[in-house]
């Protein structure tokens, strides 16, 4: 290993994975990016997210008894009120989805 580059190490010399990130029924369709037109507080825009995030947003919206547009408008409004906006709204939405999943997982370690 030169200069800390682990790419040249043989696979067997690395620490073995304790959790396989690819479950047996992994659905590669979940990584397919989809662009959708959404209205954020009355303004039309396009949001490109992977299918898995659209699925999570659908579940969050259903749980809140609203549409995905309403849910995203709430996220947009709150980030403007609390932080003056965000440069990467799609990144924010992805993190909101992940944090929502972590919140619902009792064993998740949150910083």
CSV table of C-alpha atoms in Angstrom, one decimal:
chain,number,residue,atom,x,y,z
A,1,UNK,CA,0.0,0.0,0.0
A,2,UNK,CA,1.5,3.3,-1.1
A,3,UNK,CA,0.5,6.6,0.5
A,4,UNK,CA,-2.6,5.1,2.1
A,5,UNK,CA,-4.1,4.0,-1.2
A,6,UNK,CA,-6.2,0.9,-0.4
A,7,UNK,CA,-7.2,0.3,-4.0
A,8,UNK,CA,-4.1,-1.7,-4.6
A,9,UNK,CA,-4.7,-4.1,-1.6
A,10,UNK,CA,-6.0,-7.5,-2.3
A,11,UNK,CA,-9.7,-7.9,-1.2
A,12,UNK,CA,-8.9,-10.6,1.3
A,13,UNK,CA,-6.5,-8.3,3.3
A,14,UNK,CA,-9.2,-5.7,4.0
A,15,UNK,CA,-11.6,-6.0,6.9
A,16,UNK,CA,-14.6,-8.1,5.9
A,17,UNK,CA,-17.9,-6.4,5.7
A,18,UNK,CA,-20.2,-7.2,8.6
A,19,UNK,CA,-23.3,-6.0,6.8
A,20,UNK,CA,-23.8,-6.6,3.1
A,21,UNK,CA,-25.2,-3.4,1.6
A,22,UNK,CA,-26.9,-5.4,-1.2
A,23,UNK,CA,-29.8,-7.3,0.3
A,24,UNK,CA,-30.8,-10.4,-1.7
A,25,UNK,CA,-33.9,-8.7,-3.2
A,26,UNK,CA,-32.1,-5.4,-4.0
A,27,UNK,CA,-34.1,-3.6,-6.7
A,28,UNK,CA,-31.9,-1.6,-9.1
A,29,UNK,CA,-34.9,0.3,-10.3
A,30,UNK,CA,-34.7,2.2,-7.0
A,31,UNK,CA,-31.6,4.0,-8.2
A,32,UNK,CA,-33.1,5.2,-11.5
A,33,UNK,CA,-33.3,9.0,-11.4
A,34,UNK,CA,-36.7,10.5,-12.2
A,35,UNK,CA,-37.5,14.1,-12.9
A,36,UNK,CA,-40.8,15.4,-11.8
A,37,UNK,CA,-42.5,18.8,-12.1
A,38,UNK,CA,-43.4,20.1,-8.6
A,39,UNK,CA,-44.9,23.2,-7.2
A,40,UNK,CA,-43.1,24.7,-4.3
A,41,UNK,CA,-45.2,27.3,-2.6
A,42,UNK,CA,-46.8,28.2,-6.0
A,43,UNK,CA,-43.6,28.2,-8.1
A,44,UNK,CA,-43.2,25.4,-10.7
A,45,UNK,CA,-39.9,23.7,-10.8
A,46,UNK,CA,-38.4,20.4,-11.7
A,47,UNK,CA,-36.8,18.0,-9.2
A,48,UNK,CA,-34.7,15.1,-10.1
A,49,UNK,CA,-34.4,12.3,-7.5
A,50,UNK,CA,-33.8,8.6,-7.5
A,51,UNK,CA,-37.0,6.4,-7.4
A,52,UNK,CA,-36.2,5.4,-3.8
A,53,UNK,CA,-36.5,9.0,-2.7
A,54,UNK,CA,-39.8,9.5,-4.5
A,55,UNK,CA,-41.1,6.4,-2.7
A,56,UNK,CA,-40.0,7.7,0.7
A,57,UNK,CA,-41.6,11.1,0.0
A,58,UNK,CA,-44.8,9.4,-1.0
A,59,UNK,CA,-44.8,7.5,2.3
A,60,UNK,CA,-44.1,10.7,4.2
A,61,UNK,CA,-46.8,12.6,2.4
A,62,UNK,CA,-49.3,9.8,3.0
A,63,UNK,CA,-48.4,9.7,6.7
A,64,UNK,CA,-49.0,13.5,6.9
A,65,UNK,CA,-52.3,13.3,4.9
A,66,UNK,CA,-51.0,15.6,2.1
A,67,UNK,CA,-49.5,15.5,-1.4
A,68,UNK,CA,-45.8,15.3,-2.2
A,69,UNK,CA,-46.0,18.9,-3.5
A,70,UNK,CA,-47.4,20.0,-0.2
A,71,UNK,CA,-44.7,18.1,1.7
A,72,UNK,CA,-42.0,19.6,-0.4
A,73,UNK,CA,-43.5,23.1,-0.1
A,74,UNK,CA,-43.3,22.7,3.7
A,75,UNK,CA,-39.6,21.7,3.4
A,76,UNK,CA,-38.9,24.6,1.1
A,77,UNK,CA,-40.7,27.1,3.4
A,78,UNK,CA,-39.0,25.8,6.5
A,79,UNK,CA,-35.5,25.9,5.1
A,80,UNK,CA,-36.1,29.6,4.0
A,81,UNK,CA,-37.5,30.5,7.4
A,82,UNK,CA,-34.8,28.8,9.4
A,83,UNK,CA,-31.7,29.2,7.2
A,84,UNK,CA,-32.5,31.7,4.5
A,85,UNK,CA,-32.7,29.0,1.8
A,86,UNK,CA,-30.4,26.3,0.4
A,87,UNK,CA,-28.4,26.0,-2.8
A,88,UNK,CA,-29.0,22.3,-3.3
A,89,UNK,CA,-32.7,21.6,-2.7
A,90,UNK,CA,-32.5,18.0,-4.1
A,91,UNK,CA,-29.7,17.2,-1.7
A,92,UNK,CA,-31.7,18.7,1.1
A,93,UNK,CA,-34.7,16.4,0.1
A,94,UNK,CA,-32.4,13.4,0.1
A,95,UNK,CA,-31.1,14.1,3.6
A,96,UNK,CA,-34.6,14.8,4.8
A,97,UNK,CA,-35.6,11.3,3.5
A,98,UNK,CA,-32.6,9.6,5.1
A,99,UNK,CA,-33.1,11.4,8.4
A,100,UNK,CA,-36.8,10.4,8.4
A,101,UNK,CA,-35.7,6.8,8.0
A,102,UNK,CA,-33.1,7.1,10.8
A,103,UNK,CA,-35.7,8.7,13.1
A,104,UNK,CA,-37.9,5.7,12.6
A,105,UNK,CA,-35.1,3.2,13.3
A,106,UNK,CA,-34.5,2.8,17.0
A,107,UNK,CA,-31.0,1.3,16.6
A,108,UNK,CA,-29.8,4.2,14.4
A,109,UNK,CA,-26.9,6.2,15.7
A,110,UNK,CA,-27.5,9.9,15.3
A,111,UNK,CA,-24.7,12.4,15.8
